[in-house]
CSV table of C-alpha atoms in Angstrom, one decimal:
chain,number,residue,atom,x,y,z
A,1,MET,CA,16.8,22.5,160.6
A,2,THR,CA,19.4,23.6,158.1
A,3,GLY,CA,21.0,21.6,155.3
A,4,ALA,CA,17.7,19.9,154.6
A,5,THR,CA,18.5,19.4,150.9
A,6,GLY,CA,22.0,17.9,151.4
A,7,ASN,CA,23.1,14.3,151.7
A,8,ILE,CA,23.1,14.3,155.5
A,9,GLY,CA,20.4,16.9,156.2
A,10,GLY,CA,17.9,15.2,153.9
A,11,ARG,CA,18.3,12.0,155.8
A,12,VAL,CA,17.9,13.9,159.1
A,13,LEU,CA,14.7,15.5,157.8
A,14,ALA,CA,13.3,12.0,156.9
A,15,ALA,CA,14.4,10.5,160.3
A,16,LEU,CA,12.7,13.4,162.2
A,17,THR,CA,9.6,13.1,160.2
A,18,ASP,CA,9.4,9.4,160.9
A,19,THR,CA,9.4,10.2,164.7
A,20,GLY,CA,6.4,12.4,164.2
A,21,ALA,CA,8.2,15.5,165.2
A,22,GLU,CA,7.1,18.8,163.7
A,23,VAL,CA,9.9,20.0,161.5
A,24,ARG,CA,10.7,23.3,159.8
A,25,ALA,CA,13.2,23.1,157.0
A,26,PHE,CA,15.4,26.1,156.2
A,27,ALA,CA,16.9,26.1,152.7
A,28,ARG,CA,17.7,28.3,149.7
A,29,ASP,CA,15.0,26.5,147.8
A,30,PRO,CA,12.5,25.0,150.3
A,31,ARG,CA,9.9,23.9,147.8
A,32,GLY,CA,8.5,20.5,148.8
A,33,LEU,CA,10.1,20.6,152.3
A,34,PRO,CA,7.9,20.4,155.4
A,35,GLY,CA,7.4,23.9,156.9
A,36,GLY,CA,9.9,25.2,154.3
A,37,VAL,CA,11.4,28.6,154.9
A,38,ALA,CA,13.6,30.2,152.2
A,39,GLY,CA,16.9,31.7,153.3
A,40,ASP,CA,20.7,31.5,153.3
A,41,LEU,CA,23.0,31.2,156.2
A,42,SER,CA,25.4,33.7,154.5
A,43,HIS,CA,22.6,36.2,155.2
A,44,PRO,CA,21.8,35.4,158.9
A,45,ASP,CA,18.7,37.5,159.3
A,46,THR,CA,16.9,35.3,156.8
A,47,LEU,CA,17.0,32.6,159.5
A,48,VAL,CA,14.7,34.6,161.8
A,49,PRO,CA,11.4,33.4,160.3
A,50,ALA,CA,12.5,29.8,160.5
A,51,LEU,CA,13.4,30.2,164.2
A,52,ARG,CA,10.1,31.6,165.4
A,53,GLY,CA,8.5,29.2,167.9
A,54,VAL,CA,11.3,26.6,167.4
A,55,ASP,CA,12.6,24.7,170.4
A,56,ARG,CA,15.5,22.7,169.0
A,57,VAL,CA,17.8,23.3,166.0
A,58,PHE,CA,19.8,20.9,163.8
A,59,LEU,CA,22.7,22.9,162.4
A,60,VAL,CA,24.8,21.9,159.3
A,61,TRP,CA,27.3,24.5,158.2
A,62,PRO,CA,27.6,25.0,154.5
A,63,GLY,CA,30.9,25.8,152.7
A,64,ILE,CA,30.8,29.5,153.5
A,65,PRO,CA,32.7,31.7,156.0
A,66,VAL,CA,31.6,31.4,159.6
A,67,GLN,CA,28.8,33.9,160.5
A,68,PRO,CA,28.7,34.4,164.3
A,69,ARG,CA,25.3,36.0,164.0
A,70,VAL,CA,23.8,32.6,163.1
A,71,VAL,CA,24.6,31.1,166.4
A,72,GLU,CA,23.5,34.3,168.2
A,73,LEU,CA,20.1,34.1,166.5
A,74,ILE,CA,19.7,30.4,167.4
A,75,ALA,CA,20.5,31.2,171.0
A,76,GLU,CA,17.9,34.0,171.0
A,77,HIS,CA,15.1,31.7,169.9
A,78,ALA,CA,15.8,28.0,170.8
A,79,ARG,CA,17.0,26.1,173.8
A,80,GLN,CA,18.9,23.3,172.1
A,81,VAL,CA,21.2,23.0,169.1
A,82,VAL,CA,22.7,19.8,167.6
A,83,TYR,CA,25.6,20.6,165.4
A,84,LEU,CA,27.0,18.3,162.7
A,85,SER,CA,30.7,18.7,163.4
A,86,ALA,CA,33.9,16.7,162.6
A,87,ASP,CA,36.3,14.7,164.7
A,88,VAL,CA,38.9,17.4,164.6
A,89,ALA,CA,37.3,20.1,166.6
A,90,ASP,CA,39.2,19.5,169.8
A,91,LEU,CA,42.6,20.0,168.1
A,92,ALA,CA,44.6,23.2,168.5
A,93,ASP,CA,44.3,25.9,165.9
A,94,GLY,CA,46.4,25.1,162.8
A,95,GLU,CA,46.5,21.4,163.4
A,96,GLN,CA,43.6,20.5,161.2
A,97,PRO,CA,42.0,21.6,157.9
A,98,SER,CA,38.4,22.1,159.2
A,99,SER,CA,38.9,24.8,161.7
A,100,PHE,CA,35.5,26.3,161.0
A,101,HIS,CA,34.0,23.4,163.0
A,102,GLN,CA,36.2,24.4,165.9
A,103,GLU,CA,35.1,28.0,165.7
A,104,ILE,CA,31.4,27.2,165.5
A,105,GLU,CA,31.7,24.8,168.4
A,106,ARG,CA,33.4,27.5,170.4
A,107,GLN,CA,30.6,30.0,169.6
A,108,ILE,CA,27.9,27.5,170.6
A,109,ARG,CA,29.6,26.7,173.9
A,110,GLY,CA,29.6,30.4,174.7
A,111,THR,CA,25.8,30.6,174.6
A,112,GLY,CA,23.3,29.4,177.1
A,113,LEU,CA,22.1,26.7,174.7
A,114,ASP,CA,21.9,23.1,175.5
A,115,TRP,CA,24.3,21.7,172.9
A,116,THR,CA,25.4,18.4,171.4
A,117,PHE,CA,28.1,18.0,168.8
A,118,LEU,CA,27.9,15.1,166.3
A,119,ARG,CA,31.6,14.6,165.3
A,120,ALA,CA,31.5,12.4,162.2
A,121,ILE,CA,34.8,10.8,161.3
A,122,ASP,CA,34.1,10.7,157.6
A,123,PHE,CA,31.1,10.1,155.4
A,124,ALA,CA,30.7,7.0,153.3
A,125,THR,CA,29.1,9.4,150.8
A,126,ASN,CA,32.5,11.0,150.1
A,127,THR,CA,33.4,7.9,148.1
A,128,LEU,CA,30.8,9.1,145.5
A,129,ALA,CA,33.7,11.3,144.3
A,130,TRP,CA,35.3,8.1,143.0
A,131,ALA,CA,32.3,7.4,140.7
A,132,PRO,CA,33.9,8.6,137.4
A,133,GLN,CA,36.9,6.3,138.1
A,134,ILE,CA,34.7,3.5,139.3
A,135,ARG,CA,32.9,3.6,135.9
A,136,ARG,CA,36.2,3.3,134.1
A,137,GLY,CA,37.2,0.3,136.2
A,138,VAL,CA,40.3,1.7,137.9
A,139,VAL,CA,40.5,4.1,140.9
A,140,GLU,CA,43.8,5.9,140.9
A,141,LEU,CA,44.6,7.4,144.4
A,142,PRO,CA,47.4,7.2,147.0
A,143,TYR,CA,47.5,5.2,150.2
A,144,GLY,CA,45.4,2.2,149.2
A,145,ARG,CA,46.3,0.6,152.6
A,146,ALA,CA,44.9,3.5,154.5
A,147,ALA,CA,42.1,2.0,156.7
A,148,ARG,CA,39.0,4.2,157.0
A,149,SER,CA,36.0,3.9,159.3
A,150,LEU,CA,33.4,5.6,157.1
A,151,ILE,CA,29.9,6.1,158.5
A,152,HIS,CA,26.6,5.6,156.6
A,153,GLU,CA,24.6,8.9,156.3
A,154,ARG,CA,21.5,7.1,157.7
A,155,ASP,CA,23.3,6.4,160.9
A,156,ILE,CA,24.2,10.0,161.3
A,157,ALA,CA,20.6,11.0,160.6
A,158,GLU,CA,19.1,8.5,163.1
A,159,VAL,CA,21.6,9.6,165.8
A,160,ALA,CA,20.7,13.2,165.1
A,161,ALA,CA,16.9,12.5,165.3
A,162,HIS,CA,17.5,10.5,168.5
A,163,VAL,CA,19.4,13.4,170.2
A,164,LEU,CA,16.9,16.0,169.0
A,165,THR,CA,13.9,14.0,170.4
A,166,THR,CA,15.2,12.6,173.7
A,167,GLU,CA,16.8,14.2,176.7
A,168,GLY,CA,20.2,13.8,178.4
A,169,HIS,CA,22.5,14.8,175.6
A,170,HIS,CA,23.7,18.3,176.7
A,171,GLY,CA,27.4,18.6,176.4
A,172,GLY,CA,27.7,15.4,174.4
A,173,LYS,CA,30.6,15.3,171.9
A,174,TYR,CA,29.6,12.2,170.0
A,175,VAL,CA,32.2,10.7,167.7
A,176,LEU,CA,30.4,8.8,165.0
A,177,THR,CA,32.1,6.1,162.9
A,178,GLY,CA,31.3,3.0,160.9
A,179,PRO,CA,31.6,-0.4,162.6
A,180,GLU,CA,35.1,-1.2,161.2
A,181,SER,CA,38.1,0.3,159.5
A,182,ILE,CA,38.6,-0.9,155.9
A,183,GLN,CA,41.5,-0.2,153.6
A,184,GLN,CA,40.7,2.1,150.8
A,185,ALA,CA,41.6,-0.4,148.1
A,186,GLU,CA,39.1,-2.8,149.8
A,187,LEU,CA,36.4,-0.1,149.7
A,188,VAL,CA,36.9,0.1,146.0
A,189,ARG,CA,36.6,-3.7,145.6
A,190,THR,CA,33.4,-3.6,147.7
A,191,ILE,CA,31.9,-1.0,145.4
A,192,GLY,CA,32.8,-3.2,142.5
A,193,GLU,CA,31.0,-6.2,144.0
A,194,ALA,CA,28.0,-4.0,144.6
A,195,ILE,CA,27.8,-3.0,140.9
A,196,GLY,CA,28.7,-6.4,139.6
A,197,ARG,CA,32.0,-5.3,138.0
A,198,GLU,CA,35.7,-5.7,138.8
A,199,VAL,CA,37.1,-2.4,139.9
A,200,ARG,CA,40.9,-2.1,140.6
A,201,TRP,CA,42.9,0.2,142.8
A,202,ARG,CA,46.0,1.8,141.2
A,203,GLU,CA,48.4,3.4,143.6
A,204,LEU,CA,49.1,7.0,142.8
A,205,ALA,CA,52.2,8.8,144.0
A,206,PRO,CA,51.3,11.2,146.8
A,207,GLU,CA,53.1,14.2,145.2
A,208,VAL,CA,51.0,13.7,142.0
A,209,ALA,CA,47.8,13.4,144.1
A,210,LEU,CA,48.7,16.6,145.9
A,211,GLU,CA,48.7,18.5,142.6
A,212,ARG,CA,45.5,16.9,141.4
A,213,PHE,CA,43.7,17.6,144.7
A,214,THR,CA,44.9,21.1,144.8
A,215,GLU,CA,43.6,21.8,141.4
A,216,ALA,CA,40.3,20.1,142.1
A,217,TRP,CA,39.7,21.7,145.6
A,218,GLY,CA,41.5,25.0,145.1
A,219,ASP,CA,43.2,24.7,148.5
A,220,ARG,CA,46.7,23.3,148.7
A,221,ALA,CA,46.8,23.2,152.5
A,222,PHE,CA,43.5,21.3,152.7
A,223,ALA,CA,44.8,18.8,150.1
A,224,ALA,CA,48.0,18.3,152.0
A,225,ALA,CA,46.2,17.8,155.2
A,226,ARG,CA,43.9,15.2,153.7
A,227,LEU,CA,46.8,13.3,152.2
A,228,ALA,CA,48.7,13.4,155.6
A,229,ALA,CA,45.6,11.9,157.3
A,230,TRP,CA,45.4,9.1,154.7
A,231,LYS,CA,49.1,8.4,155.2
A,232,SER,CA,48.6,8.2,159.0
A,233,PHE,CA,45.8,5.6,158.5
A,234,VAL,CA,48.2,3.2,156.8
A,235,GLU,CA,50.1,2.7,160.1
A,236,THR,CA,47.2,3.5,162.5
A,237,PRO,CA,43.7,2.7,161.2
A,238,GLU,CA,41.1,5.4,161.6
A,239,ARG,CA,39.5,4.8,164.9
A,240,VAL,CA,36.2,3.0,165.5
A,241,THR,CA,33.7,4.0,168.2
A,242,ASP,CA,30.6,2.3,169.5
A,243,THR,CA,28.6,5.5,169.7
A,244,VAL,CA,25.9,4.5,167.2
A,245,THR,CA,25.3,1.3,169.1
A,246,ARG,CA,25.2,3.0,172.5
A,247,LEU,CA,22.7,5.6,171.3
A,248,LEU,CA,20.5,3.6,169.0
A,249,GLY,CA,20.8,0.1,170.5
A,250,ARG,CA,22.0,-1.5,167.2
A,251,PRO,CA,25.3,-1.7,165.3
A,252,ALA,CA,26.3,0.9,162.8
A,253,ARG,CA,25.6,-0.1,159.2
A,254,ASP,CA,28.7,-1.5,157.4
A,255,PHE,CA,30.2,-0.2,154.2
A,256,ARG,CA,29.0,-3.2,152.2
A,257,THR,CA,25.4,-2.2,153.1
A,258,TRP,CA,26.1,1.4,152.0
A,259,ALA,CA,27.7,0.3,148.7
A,260,ALA,CA,24.7,-1.9,147.9
A,261,GLU,CA,22.3,0.9,148.6
A,262,HIS,CA,24.3,3.3,146.4
A,263,ALA,CA,25.2,0.9,143.6
A,264,GLY,CA,23.2,3.0,141.1
A,265,ASP,CA,25.3,6.0,141.8
A,266,PHE,CA,28.4,4.2,140.5
A,267,ARG,CA,27.0,2.6,137.4
């Protein structure tokens, strides 16, 4: 599996280990990881030692340009790939800011691999970016009434482990969400409750947010697309699916649970 040291990949690694599966972790620094193999997806040939004798692959793509050779190598060695994608991959080119997901999905579909795409709506862990403002007691962002259906990373991990260790998932495009859509201002209040402090939402003008996000992310088009999505969620809440329940036989964890588990990250 790739991405074993990340927020999601680390949870997938733990979930797979809990099933008793034999796991080989591929990472730049694999020290302490089971079956650890050192490598970097930006240098695809370093993946070869990790793939020898492997049957199934969990693929997380890091923030680097797409490397077609990576998918080719996986197809040469494994029979199944589970790719952590996003719920934008079916859109036409130019309609969404994460087109690399679309490209990687296209490459995977062009192989003889059994494939499953885990299309996560948005991660609850992304709210960790608010931590500095949470500590100051005020979160200043636009579109406080935008309703989001953020998913707990443990739910993604347990779905991934389930798909990797059971049959019948070839061709699945599983859209993963939390159990409800919650307005962003309410997400902030929920984090405040988890840390035992009042935290307020202060509405920020979208044009000001665009400049701040562009400076922080270095990509004006991506910043504009993210703000446009938030604006749309004011009128039409981010959708909620029952995928986690259908696959795991239990409801997805709610944001209050996530906030309680991560309270220390905001203090």
